[in-house]
């Protein structure tokens, strides 16, 4: 097979990565690869037991290491305490934070709210990650590190615009679950590009790359089915998904390429084949839904307003 291969990633000994949602799917496979190359991965998870299970699985026989830390992106207090504890531990150990992978995500389901009362999908996928990037920015800057943000082909259907309101972000009405998910993934892509532009303009050493994993067989779909009270479909989905979708390991390749130093800041990485559903990771054009800097600036301003604090860079 031609195209970019994970083996093009160098050895990662001495480098530290934070991956959100690293106990499952694409985050787990990304962590497995990096630990296998000697890296140290902080598994930032909301369920410590699942995190421990993942840690013991990916460190078995690997040259690298992993640690589990609790992070619930749907609670800004959890984001703040995760970042504070991590910064203290990095300083104490003399480690640098080489990369943050904003990977965790939820898709669909009923209208639920975060601890701060924001709609759950946007609160988790975009707002929680924006707060996390902001809190970890000093550490990333000190390391000349990289932020990788997971988007999706669903971003193509996002409807955030130059005139979007605070309510569009935190209290969408009427609530259409798949529309809101698309908006969150559009927000991920807009945020990554705006962060890249601002970091570059400020002469910051931090680089920012967006990625999408095509369509990969992970727990994203089974959790959605359960939340739609269609959990009885999960066993069938578990059989069918690996036959029609690419594997979670293949879905992690865009993230791994996004982490590679040869991938320029501001890039968007993902598969191109079959309508971008699968294939080797390539450098892609940003979707038109996320191509307008004025929309990105609007999202940036709204995000700062909702979080009540300036974003970095
Ligand atoms: N799979 C695909 O085809 C696909 C396509 C496009 C984009 N993506 C994106 O890829 C990323 C990874 O998804 P995946 O497919 O690997 O799904 P997954 O297997 O369901 O993994 C999602 C991860 O996010 C975590 N998570 C959810 N809510 C969280 C919260 N409030 N705080 C912290 N962690 C939370 C989950 O934790 P729990 O295990 O505790 O629930 C899980 O570890 C997501 O951003 C998704 O939007 C996936």
mmCIF file of C-alpha atoms and ligand atoms in Angstrom:
data_model
loop_
_atom_site.group_PDB
_atom_site.id
_atom_site.type_symbol
_atom_site.label_atom_id
_atom_site.label_comp_id
_atom_site.label_asym_id
_atom_site.label_seq_id
_atom_site.Cartn_x
_atom_site.Cartn_y
_atom_site.Cartn_z
ATOM 1 C CA UNK A 1 0.000 0.000 0.000
ATOM 2 C CA UNK A 2 1.319 3.483 -0.804
ATOM 3 C CA UNK A 3 0.863 6.687 1.135
ATOM 4 C CA UNK A 4 1.818 7.830 4.594
ATOM 5 C CA UNK A 5 2.562 5.036 7.080
ATOM 6 C CA UNK A 6 2.668 5.217 10.863
ATOM 7 C CA UNK A 7 6.220 3.877 10.781
ATOM 8 C CA UNK A 8 7.229 7.289 9.432
ATOM 9 C CA UNK A 9 6.708 8.560 12.967
ATOM 10 C CA UNK A 10 10.042 8.651 14.718
ATOM 11 C CA UNK A 11 10.747 7.069 18.046
ATOM 12 C CA UNK A 12 8.999 9.080 20.753
ATOM 13 C CA UNK A 13 11.204 8.352 23.766
ATOM 14 C CA UNK A 14 11.298 11.314 26.143
ATOM 15 C CA UNK A 15 8.205 12.958 24.684
ATOM 16 C CA UNK A 16 4.958 13.452 26.594
ATOM 17 C CA UNK A 17 1.488 13.470 25.064
ATOM 18 C CA UNK A 18 -1.943 14.152 26.532
ATOM 19 C CA UNK A 19 -4.798 12.391 24.741
ATOM 20 C CA UNK A 20 -8.391 13.061 25.768
ATOM 21 C CA UNK A 21 -10.748 10.074 25.577
ATOM 22 C CA UNK A 22 -7.764 7.732 25.318
ATOM 23 C CA UNK A 23 -9.546 4.685 26.753
ATOM 24 C CA UNK A 24 -11.517 3.920 23.599
ATOM 25 C CA UNK A 25 -11.490 3.912 19.805
ATOM 26 C CA UNK A 26 -9.218 6.339 17.996
ATOM 27 C CA UNK A 27 -7.746 7.820 21.182
ATOM 28 C CA UNK A 28 -6.820 4.361 22.459
ATOM 29 C CA UNK A 29 -5.144 3.405 19.162
ATOM 30 C CA UNK A 30 -3.261 6.705 19.043
ATOM 31 C CA UNK A 31 -2.021 6.130 22.596
ATOM 32 C CA UNK A 32 -1.055 2.528 21.785
ATOM 33 C CA UNK A 33 1.095 3.645 18.855
ATOM 34 C CA UNK A 34 2.871 6.392 20.790
ATOM 35 C CA UNK A 35 3.561 4.179 23.832
ATOM 36 C CA UNK A 36 4.854 1.521 21.447
ATOM 37 C CA UNK A 37 7.393 4.080 20.172
ATOM 38 C CA UNK A 38 8.660 4.897 23.659
ATOM 39 C CA UNK A 39 6.489 7.945 24.328
ATOM 40 C CA UNK A 40 4.810 8.786 27.615
ATOM 41 C CA UNK A 41 1.051 9.246 27.244
ATOM 42 C CA UNK A 42 -1.303 10.819 29.743
ATOM 43 C CA UNK A 43 -4.629 9.045 29.271
ATOM 44 C CA UNK A 44 -7.109 11.823 30.060
ATOM 45 C CA UNK A 45 -10.351 9.960 30.736
ATOM 46 C CA UNK A 46 -13.607 10.485 32.580
ATOM 47 C CA UNK A 47 -13.730 6.899 33.894
ATOM 48 C CA UNK A 48 -10.573 5.918 35.798
ATOM 49 C CA UNK A 49 -11.347 2.166 35.701
ATOM 50 C CA UNK A 50 -11.617 2.215 31.898
ATOM 51 C CA UNK A 51 -8.433 4.275 31.794
ATOM 52 C CA UNK A 52 -6.538 1.772 33.948
ATOM 53 C CA UNK A 53 -7.687 -1.084 31.739
ATOM 54 C CA UNK A 54 -6.442 0.791 28.668
ATOM 55 C CA UNK A 55 -3.150 1.657 30.375
ATOM 56 C CA UNK A 56 -2.388 -1.941 31.287
ATOM 57 C CA UNK A 57 -3.308 -3.095 27.756
ATOM 58 C CA UNK A 58 -1.135 -0.613 25.848
ATOM 59 C CA UNK A 59 1.907 -0.658 28.132
ATOM 60 C CA UNK A 60 2.248 -4.458 28.137
ATOM 61 C CA UNK A 61 5.582 -5.163 26.455
ATOM 62 C CA UNK A 62 5.855 -1.559 25.197
ATOM 63 C CA UNK A 63 8.971 0.602 25.492
ATOM 64 C CA UNK A 64 6.965 3.672 26.524
ATOM 65 C CA UNK A 65 4.731 4.430 29.467
ATOM 66 C CA UNK A 66 1.282 5.780 30.287
ATOM 67 C CA UNK A 67 -0.549 7.267 33.230
ATOM 68 C CA UNK A 68 -4.251 7.744 33.824
ATOM 69 C CA UNK A 69 -5.727 11.071 34.896
ATOM 70 C CA UNK A 70 -9.361 12.002 35.362
ATOM 71 C CA UNK A 71 -10.788 14.564 32.965
ATOM 72 C CA UNK A 72 -14.465 15.201 32.340
ATOM 73 C CA UNK A 73 -14.733 17.648 29.474
ATOM 74 C CA UNK A 74 -18.377 18.285 30.278
ATOM 75 C CA UNK A 75 -17.345 19.942 33.549
ATOM 76 C CA UNK A 76 -15.116 23.023 33.350
ATOM 77 C CA UNK A 77 -14.082 22.549 36.991
ATOM 78 C CA UNK A 78 -12.750 19.103 36.068
ATOM 79 C CA UNK A 79 -10.864 20.643 33.124
ATOM 80 C CA UNK A 80 -9.300 23.248 35.411
ATOM 81 C CA UNK A 81 -8.224 20.766 38.076
ATOM 82 C CA UNK A 82 -6.876 18.311 35.484
ATOM 83 C CA UNK A 83 -4.748 21.084 33.941
ATOM 84 C CA UNK A 84 -3.524 22.372 37.300
ATOM 85 C CA UNK A 85 -2.504 18.919 38.555
ATOM 86 C CA UNK A 86 -0.837 18.061 35.263
ATOM 87 C CA UNK A 87 1.142 21.320 35.162
ATOM 88 C CA UNK A 88 2.366 20.709 38.717
ATOM 89 C CA UNK A 89 3.368 17.153 37.935
ATOM 90 C CA UNK A 90 5.168 18.169 34.726
ATOM 91 C CA UNK A 91 7.108 20.805 36.593
ATOM 92 C CA UNK A 92 8.014 18.404 39.394
ATOM 93 C CA UNK A 93 9.183 15.727 36.959
ATOM 94 C CA UNK A 94 10.960 18.095 34.563
ATOM 95 C CA UNK A 95 8.922 16.751 31.647
ATOM 96 C CA UNK A 96 7.684 18.944 28.808
ATOM 97 C CA UNK A 97 4.226 18.721 27.269
ATOM 98 C CA UNK A 98 4.992 17.948 23.641
ATOM 99 C CA UNK A 99 1.453 17.517 22.348
ATOM 100 C CA UNK A 100 -2.182 17.672 23.334
ATOM 101 C CA UNK A 101 -4.615 15.593 21.277
ATOM 102 C CA UNK A 102 -8.194 16.894 21.588
ATOM 103 C CA UNK A 103 -9.764 13.572 20.710
ATOM 104 C CA UNK A 104 -12.662 12.820 23.084
ATOM 105 C CA UNK A 105 -16.124 13.224 21.699
ATOM 106 C CA UNK A 106 -19.802 12.394 21.973
ATOM 107 C CA UNK A 107 -22.207 12.081 19.061
ATOM 108 C CA UNK A 108 -25.961 12.532 19.122
ATOM 109 C CA UNK A 109 -28.215 11.403 21.921
ATOM 110 C CA UNK A 110 -30.883 13.365 23.749
ATOM 111 C CA UNK A 111 -30.558 16.981 24.845
ATOM 112 C CA UNK A 112 -28.301 16.797 27.893
ATOM 113 C CA UNK A 113 -26.406 19.536 29.673
ATOM 114 C CA UNK A 114 -22.890 19.931 31.004
ATOM 115 C CA UNK A 115 -22.211 20.834 34.634
ATOM 116 C CA UNK A 116 -22.232 24.506 33.641
ATOM 117 C CA UNK A 117 -25.564 24.150 31.799
ATOM 118 C CA UNK A 118 -24.309 24.077 28.210
ATOM 119 C CA UNK A 119 -25.694 21.633 25.638
ATOM 120 C CA UNK A 120 -23.631 18.461 26.118
ATOM 121 C CA UNK A 121 -22.260 17.780 22.588
ATOM 122 C CA UNK A 122 -20.917 21.318 22.076
ATOM 123 C CA UNK A 123 -19.924 21.500 25.733
ATOM 124 C CA UNK A 124 -17.805 18.349 25.444
ATOM 125 C CA UNK A 125 -16.500 18.376 21.887
ATOM 126 C CA UNK A 126 -15.656 22.065 21.536
ATOM 127 C CA UNK A 127 -16.027 24.122 24.737
ATOM 128 C CA UNK A 128 -14.324 21.627 27.073
ATOM 129 C CA UNK A 129 -11.430 21.239 24.651
ATOM 130 C CA UNK A 130 -11.126 25.013 24.112
ATOM 131 C CA UNK A 131 -10.881 25.433 27.902
ATOM 132 C CA UNK A 132 -8.325 22.614 28.113
ATOM 133 C CA UNK A 133 -6.126 24.056 25.352
ATOM 134 C CA UNK A 134 -6.219 27.420 27.120
ATOM 135 C CA UNK A 135 -5.279 25.931 30.487
ATOM 136 C CA UNK A 136 -2.425 23.858 29.035
ATOM 137 C CA UNK A 137 -1.137 26.596 26.723
ATOM 138 C CA UNK A 138 1.770 27.723 28.968
ATOM 139 C CA UNK A 139 3.085 24.152 29.048
ATOM 140 C CA UNK A 140 2.654 23.730 25.312
ATOM 141 C CA UNK A 141 4.427 27.036 24.687
ATOM 142 C CA UNK A 142 7.328 26.050 26.920
ATOM 143 C CA UNK A 143 7.778 22.850 24.898
ATOM 144 C CA UNK A 144 7.182 24.362 21.444
ATOM 145 C CA UNK A 145 4.431 21.751 21.420
ATOM 146 C CA UNK A 146 1.572 20.823 19.171
ATOM 147 C CA UNK A 147 -2.213 20.758 19.478
ATOM 148 C CA UNK A 148 -4.125 18.236 17.367
ATOM 149 C CA UNK A 149 -7.898 18.648 17.153
ATOM 150 C CA UNK A 150 -10.211 15.863 15.935
ATOM 151 C CA UNK A 151 -12.874 16.974 13.499
ATOM 152 C CA UNK A 152 -15.035 14.839 11.202
ATOM 153 C CA UNK A 153 -16.534 14.677 7.744
ATOM 154 C CA UNK A 154 -19.707 15.670 9.616
ATOM 155 C CA UNK A 155 -18.146 19.150 9.812
ATOM 156 C CA UNK A 156 -19.154 19.601 6.175
ATOM 157 C CA UNK A 157 -22.772 19.911 7.337
ATOM 158 C CA UNK A 158 -22.042 22.407 10.122
ATOM 159 C CA UNK A 159 -24.181 25.544 10.118
ATOM 160 C CA UNK A 160 -22.237 27.890 12.383
ATOM 161 C CA UNK A 161 -21.967 31.251 10.638
ATOM 162 C CA UNK A 162 -20.818 34.861 10.952
ATOM 163 C CA UNK A 163 -24.102 35.623 12.713
ATOM 164 C CA UNK A 164 -24.246 32.628 15.072
ATOM 165 C CA UNK A 165 -25.399 33.491 18.575
ATOM 166 C CA UNK A 166 -24.394 32.322 22.021
ATOM 167 C CA UNK A 167 -27.604 30.239 22.062
ATOM 168 C CA UNK A 168 -26.568 28.456 18.846
ATOM 169 C CA UNK A 169 -23.531 27.280 20.782
ATOM 170 C CA UNK A 170 -24.847 26.478 24.240
ATOM 171 C CA UNK A 171 -28.631 26.063 23.893
ATOM 172 C CA UNK A 172 -29.481 25.098 20.290
ATOM 173 C CA UNK A 173 -33.197 25.194 19.560
ATOM 174 C CA UNK A 174 -34.857 23.247 18.125
ATOM 175 C CA UNK A 175 -32.444 20.490 19.177
ATOM 176 C CA UNK A 176 -31.507 18.270 16.246
ATOM 177 C CA UNK A 177 -28.875 15.859 17.534
ATOM 178 C CA UNK A 178 -27.057 15.222 14.242
ATOM 179 C CA UNK A 179 -27.087 18.914 13.296
ATOM 180 C CA UNK A 180 -25.575 19.809 16.640
ATOM 181 C CA UNK A 181 -22.891 17.116 16.240
ATOM 182 C CA UNK A 182 -22.013 18.557 12.816
ATOM 183 C CA UNK A 183 -21.757 22.009 14.371
ATOM 184 C CA UNK A 184 -19.413 20.693 17.065
ATOM 185 C CA UNK A 185 -17.106 19.148 14.470
ATOM 186 C CA UNK A 186 -17.257 22.337 12.364
ATOM 187 C CA UNK A 187 -16.338 24.200 15.564
ATOM 188 C CA UNK A 188 -13.356 21.864 16.094
ATOM 189 C CA UNK A 189 -12.065 22.628 12.599
ATOM 190 C CA UNK A 190 -12.723 26.385 12.841
ATOM 191 C CA UNK A 191 -11.074 26.514 16.270
ATOM 192 C CA UNK A 192 -7.952 24.662 15.099
ATOM 193 C CA UNK A 193 -7.466 27.015 12.189
ATOM 194 C CA UNK A 194 -8.077 30.169 14.180
ATOM 195 C CA UNK A 195 -5.711 28.959 16.903
ATOM 196 C CA UNK A 196 -3.072 28.253 14.254
ATOM 197 C CA UNK A 197 -3.517 31.714 12.697
ATOM 198 C CA UNK A 198 -3.321 33.490 16.036
ATOM 199 C CA UNK A 199 -0.353 31.451 17.259
ATOM 200 C CA UNK A 200 1.527 32.114 14.015
ATOM 201 C CA UNK A 201 0.709 35.843 14.097
ATOM 202 C CA UNK A 202 1.931 36.058 17.697
ATOM 203 C CA UNK A 203 5.165 34.239 16.848
ATOM 204 C CA UNK A 204 4.189 31.414 19.220
ATOM 205 C CA UNK A 205 6.183 28.175 18.904
ATOM 206 C CA UNK A 206 2.993 26.119 19.322
ATOM 207 C CA UNK A 207 1.705 24.417 16.160
ATOM 208 C CA UNK A 208 -1.890 23.372 15.547
ATOM 209 C CA UNK A 209 -3.215 20.695 13.179
ATOM 210 C CA UNK A 210 -6.752 19.387 12.614
ATOM 211 C CA UNK A 211 -7.493 15.784 11.652
ATOM 212 C CA UNK A 212 -10.459 13.606 10.820
ATOM 213 C CA UNK A 213 -10.492 9.801 11.035
ATOM 214 C CA UNK A 214 -12.765 8.946 8.134
ATOM 215 C CA UNK A 215 -15.451 6.580 9.410
ATOM 216 C CA UNK A 216 -14.017 4.067 11.869
ATOM 217 C CA UNK A 217 -15.514 1.233 13.888
ATOM 218 C CA UNK A 218 -15.481 2.601 17.457
ATOM 219 C CA UNK A 219 -17.783 2.968 20.447
ATOM 220 C CA UNK A 220 -19.021 6.333 19.137
ATOM 221 C CA UNK A 221 -21.845 4.611 17.260
ATOM 222 C CA UNK A 222 -22.819 2.039 19.906
ATOM 223 C CA UNK A 223 -23.044 4.751 22.562
ATOM 224 C CA UNK A 224 -25.264 6.775 20.249
ATOM 225 C CA UNK A 225 -27.549 3.769 19.707
ATOM 226 C CA UNK A 226 -27.826 3.173 23.458
ATOM 227 C CA UNK A 227 -28.668 6.821 24.101
ATOM 228 C CA UNK A 228 -31.378 6.637 21.447
ATOM 229 C CA UNK A 229 -32.907 3.646 23.312
ATOM 230 C CA UNK A 230 -31.834 1.407 20.442
ATOM 231 C CA UNK A 231 -29.249 -0.511 22.433
ATOM 232 C CA UNK A 232 -30.683 -3.758 21.097
ATOM 233 C CA UNK A 233 -28.973 -2.877 17.785
ATOM 234 C CA UNK A 234 -25.505 -2.733 19.374
ATOM 235 C CA UNK A 235 -24.639 -6.472 19.024
ATOM 236 C CA UNK A 236 -25.525 -6.344 15.312
ATOM 237 C CA UNK A 237 -23.596 -3.082 14.887
ATOM 238 C CA UNK A 238 -20.544 -4.710 16.494
ATOM 239 C CA UNK A 239 -20.633 -7.427 13.822
ATOM 240 C CA UNK A 240 -21.392 -5.187 10.843
ATOM 241 C CA UNK A 241 -19.224 -2.155 11.612
ATOM 242 C CA UNK A 242 -15.823 -3.847 11.202
ATOM 243 C CA UNK A 243 -16.982 -5.208 7.840
ATOM 244 C CA UNK A 244 -17.959 -1.841 6.361
ATOM 245 C CA UNK A 245 -15.945 0.727 8.292
ATOM 246 C CA UNK A 246 -12.205 1.080 8.645
ATOM 247 C CA UNK A 247 -10.605 -0.035 11.901
ATOM 248 C CA UNK A 248 -9.990 2.251 14.852
ATOM 249 C CA UNK A 249 -6.252 1.740 14.215
ATOM 250 C CA UNK A 250 -6.676 3.015 10.650
ATOM 251 C CA UNK A 251 -8.764 5.871 12.027
ATOM 252 C CA UNK A 252 -5.857 6.838 14.292
ATOM 253 C CA UNK A 253 -3.445 7.313 11.378
ATOM 254 C CA UNK A 254 -4.603 10.878 10.576
ATOM 255 C CA UNK A 255 -3.984 11.847 14.210
ATOM 256 C CA UNK A 256 -0.541 10.238 14.090
ATOM 257 C CA UNK A 257 0.316 12.062 10.878
ATOM 258 C CA UNK A 258 -1.019 15.297 12.400
ATOM 259 C CA UNK A 259 1.420 14.777 15.286
ATOM 260 C CA UNK A 260 4.374 14.342 12.935
ATOM 261 C CA UNK A 261 6.695 17.335 12.814
ATOM 262 C CA UNK A 262 6.678 17.269 9.001
ATOM 263 C CA UNK A 263 2.961 18.162 8.993
ATOM 264 C CA UNK A 264 2.797 21.964 8.867
ATOM 265 C CA UNK A 265 0.821 23.942 11.400
ATOM 266 C CA UNK A 266 -2.574 24.864 9.968
ATOM 267 C CA UNK A 267 -2.939 21.574 8.051
ATOM 268 C CA UNK A 268 -6.005 19.369 7.930
ATOM 269 C CA UNK A 269 -5.247 15.627 7.751
ATOM 270 C CA UNK A 270 -7.598 12.797 6.849
ATOM 271 C CA UNK A 271 -8.326 10.012 4.364
ATOM 272 C CA UNK A 272 -9.481 10.949 0.893
ATOM 273 C CA UNK A 273 -10.866 7.701 -0.560
ATOM 274 C CA UNK A 274 -14.595 6.976 -0.900
ATOM 275 C CA UNK A 275 -15.772 10.455 -0.006
ATOM 276 C CA UNK A 276 -13.085 10.655 2.706
ATOM 277 C CA UNK A 277 -14.570 7.628 4.515
ATOM 278 C CA UNK A 278 -11.329 5.647 4.524
ATOM 279 C CA UNK A 279 -7.723 5.345 3.375
ATOM 280 C CA UNK A 280 -4.263 6.616 4.198
ATOM 281 C CA UNK A 281 -4.000 10.043 5.831
ATOM 282 C CA UNK A 282 -3.447 12.887 3.391
ATOM 283 C CA UNK A 283 -3.244 16.665 3.631
ATOM 284 C CA UNK A 284 -6.745 17.860 2.706
ATOM 285 C CA UNK A 285 -8.403 21.127 1.816
ATOM 286 C CA UNK A 286 -10.416 22.539 4.690
ATOM 287 C CA UNK A 287 -14.175 22.095 4.172
ATOM 288 C CA UNK A 288 -16.019 25.157 2.888
ATOM 289 C CA UNK A 289 -18.110 25.180 6.086
ATOM 290 C CA UNK A 290 -14.904 25.966 7.958
ATOM 291 C CA UNK A 291 -13.117 28.027 5.330
ATOM 292 C CA UNK A 292 -14.291 31.533 6.279
ATOM 293 C CA UNK A 293 -11.989 33.258 8.818
ATOM 294 C CA UNK A 294 -14.878 35.554 9.793
ATOM 295 C CA UNK A 295 -16.882 32.513 10.966
ATOM 296 C CA UNK A 296 -13.833 31.298 12.898
ATOM 297 C CA UNK A 297 -13.470 34.738 14.496
ATOM 298 C CA UNK A 298 -17.159 34.701 15.462
ATOM 299 C CA UNK A 299 -16.799 31.261 17.053
ATOM 300 C CA UNK A 300 -13.674 32.453 18.871
ATOM 301 C CA UNK A 301 -15.490 35.476 20.327
ATOM 302 C CA UNK A 302 -18.532 33.398 21.335
ATOM 303 C CA UNK A 303 -16.315 30.766 22.941
ATOM 304 C CA UNK A 304 -14.507 33.421 24.986
ATOM 305 C CA UNK A 305 -17.860 34.874 26.035
ATOM 306 C CA UNK A 306 -19.218 31.486 27.119
ATOM 307 C CA UNK A 307 -16.024 30.438 28.926
ATOM 308 C CA UNK A 308 -15.668 33.900 30.462
ATOM 309 C CA UNK A 309 -11.947 33.986 29.716
ATOM 310 C CA UNK A 310 -9.667 34.803 26.799
ATOM 311 C CA UNK A 311 -8.516 31.949 24.586
ATOM 312 C CA UNK A 312 -4.753 31.597 24.074
ATOM 313 C CA UNK A 313 -2.331 33.074 21.537
HETATM 314 N N1 LIG B 1 -15.410 6.882 14.738
HETATM 315 C C1 LIG B 1 -15.595 7.659 13.684
HETATM 316 O O1 LIG B 1 -15.948 7.210 12.587
HETATM 317 C C2 LIG B 1 -15.366 9.138 13.796
HETATM 318 C C3 LIG B 1 -15.589 9.894 12.657
HETATM 319 C C4 LIG B 1 -15.332 11.247 12.712
HETATM 320 C C5 LIG B 1 -14.849 11.837 13.876
HETATM 321 N N2 LIG B 1 -14.667 11.066 14.979
HETATM 322 C C6 LIG B 1 -14.159 11.723 16.180
HETATM 323 O O2 LIG B 1 -13.102 10.960 16.730
HETATM 324 C C7 LIG B 1 -13.010 11.229 18.130
HETATM 325 C C8 LIG B 1 -12.859 9.914 18.883
HETATM 326 O O3 LIG B 1 -14.064 9.180 18.773
HETATM 327 P P1 LIG B 1 -14.116 7.607 18.656
HETATM 328 O O4 LIG B 1 -14.725 7.305 17.352
HETATM 329 O O5 LIG B 1 -12.828 6.997 19.015
HETATM 330 O O6 LIG B 1 -15.254 7.290 19.746
HETATM 331 P P2 LIG B 1 -15.235 6.467 21.099
HETATM 332 O O7 LIG B 1 -14.640 5.135 20.920
HETATM 333 O O8 LIG B 1 -16.636 6.574 21.602
HETATM 334 O O9 LIG B 1 -14.273 7.345 22.028
HETATM 335 C C9 LIG B 1 -14.697 8.588 22.531
HETATM 336 C C10 LIG B 1 -13.912 8.895 23.778
HETATM 337 O O10 LIG B 1 -14.353 10.171 24.284
HETATM 338 C C11 LIG B 1 -14.563 10.025 25.671
HETATM 339 N N3 LIG B 1 -15.477 11.020 26.213
HETATM 340 C C12 LIG B 1 -16.772 11.221 25.920
HETATM 341 N N4 LIG B 1 -17.278 12.206 26.675
HETATM 342 C C13 LIG B 1 -16.268 12.642 27.475
HETATM 343 C C14 LIG B 1 -16.154 13.622 28.493
HETATM 344 N N5 LIG B 1 -17.208 14.351 28.892
HETATM 345 N N6 LIG B 1 -14.962 13.809 29.088
HETATM 346 C C15 LIG B 1 -13.900 13.061 28.732
HETATM 347 N N7 LIG B 1 -13.945 12.100 27.796
HETATM 348 C C16 LIG B 1 -15.121 11.891 27.180
HETATM 349 C C17 LIG B 1 -15.122 8.608 25.813
HETATM 350 O O11 LIG B 1 -15.085 8.193 27.163
HETATM 351 P P3 LIG B 1 -16.015 6.956 27.670
HETATM 352 O O12 LIG B 1 -15.417 5.693 27.116
HETATM 353 O O13 LIG B 1 -15.912 7.057 29.164
HETATM 354 O O14 LIG B 1 -17.387 7.221 27.162
HETATM 355 C C18 LIG B 1 -14.161 7.873 24.903
HETATM 356 O O15 LIG B 1 -12.952 7.637 25.578
HETATM 357 C C19 LIG B 1 -14.259 12.031 18.490
HETATM 358 O O16 LIG B 1 -13.906 13.390 18.605
HETATM 359 C C20 LIG B 1 -15.177 11.833 17.300
HETATM 360 O O17 LIG B 1 -16.038 12.931 17.105
HETATM 361 C C21 LIG B 1 -14.911 9.722 14.966
#
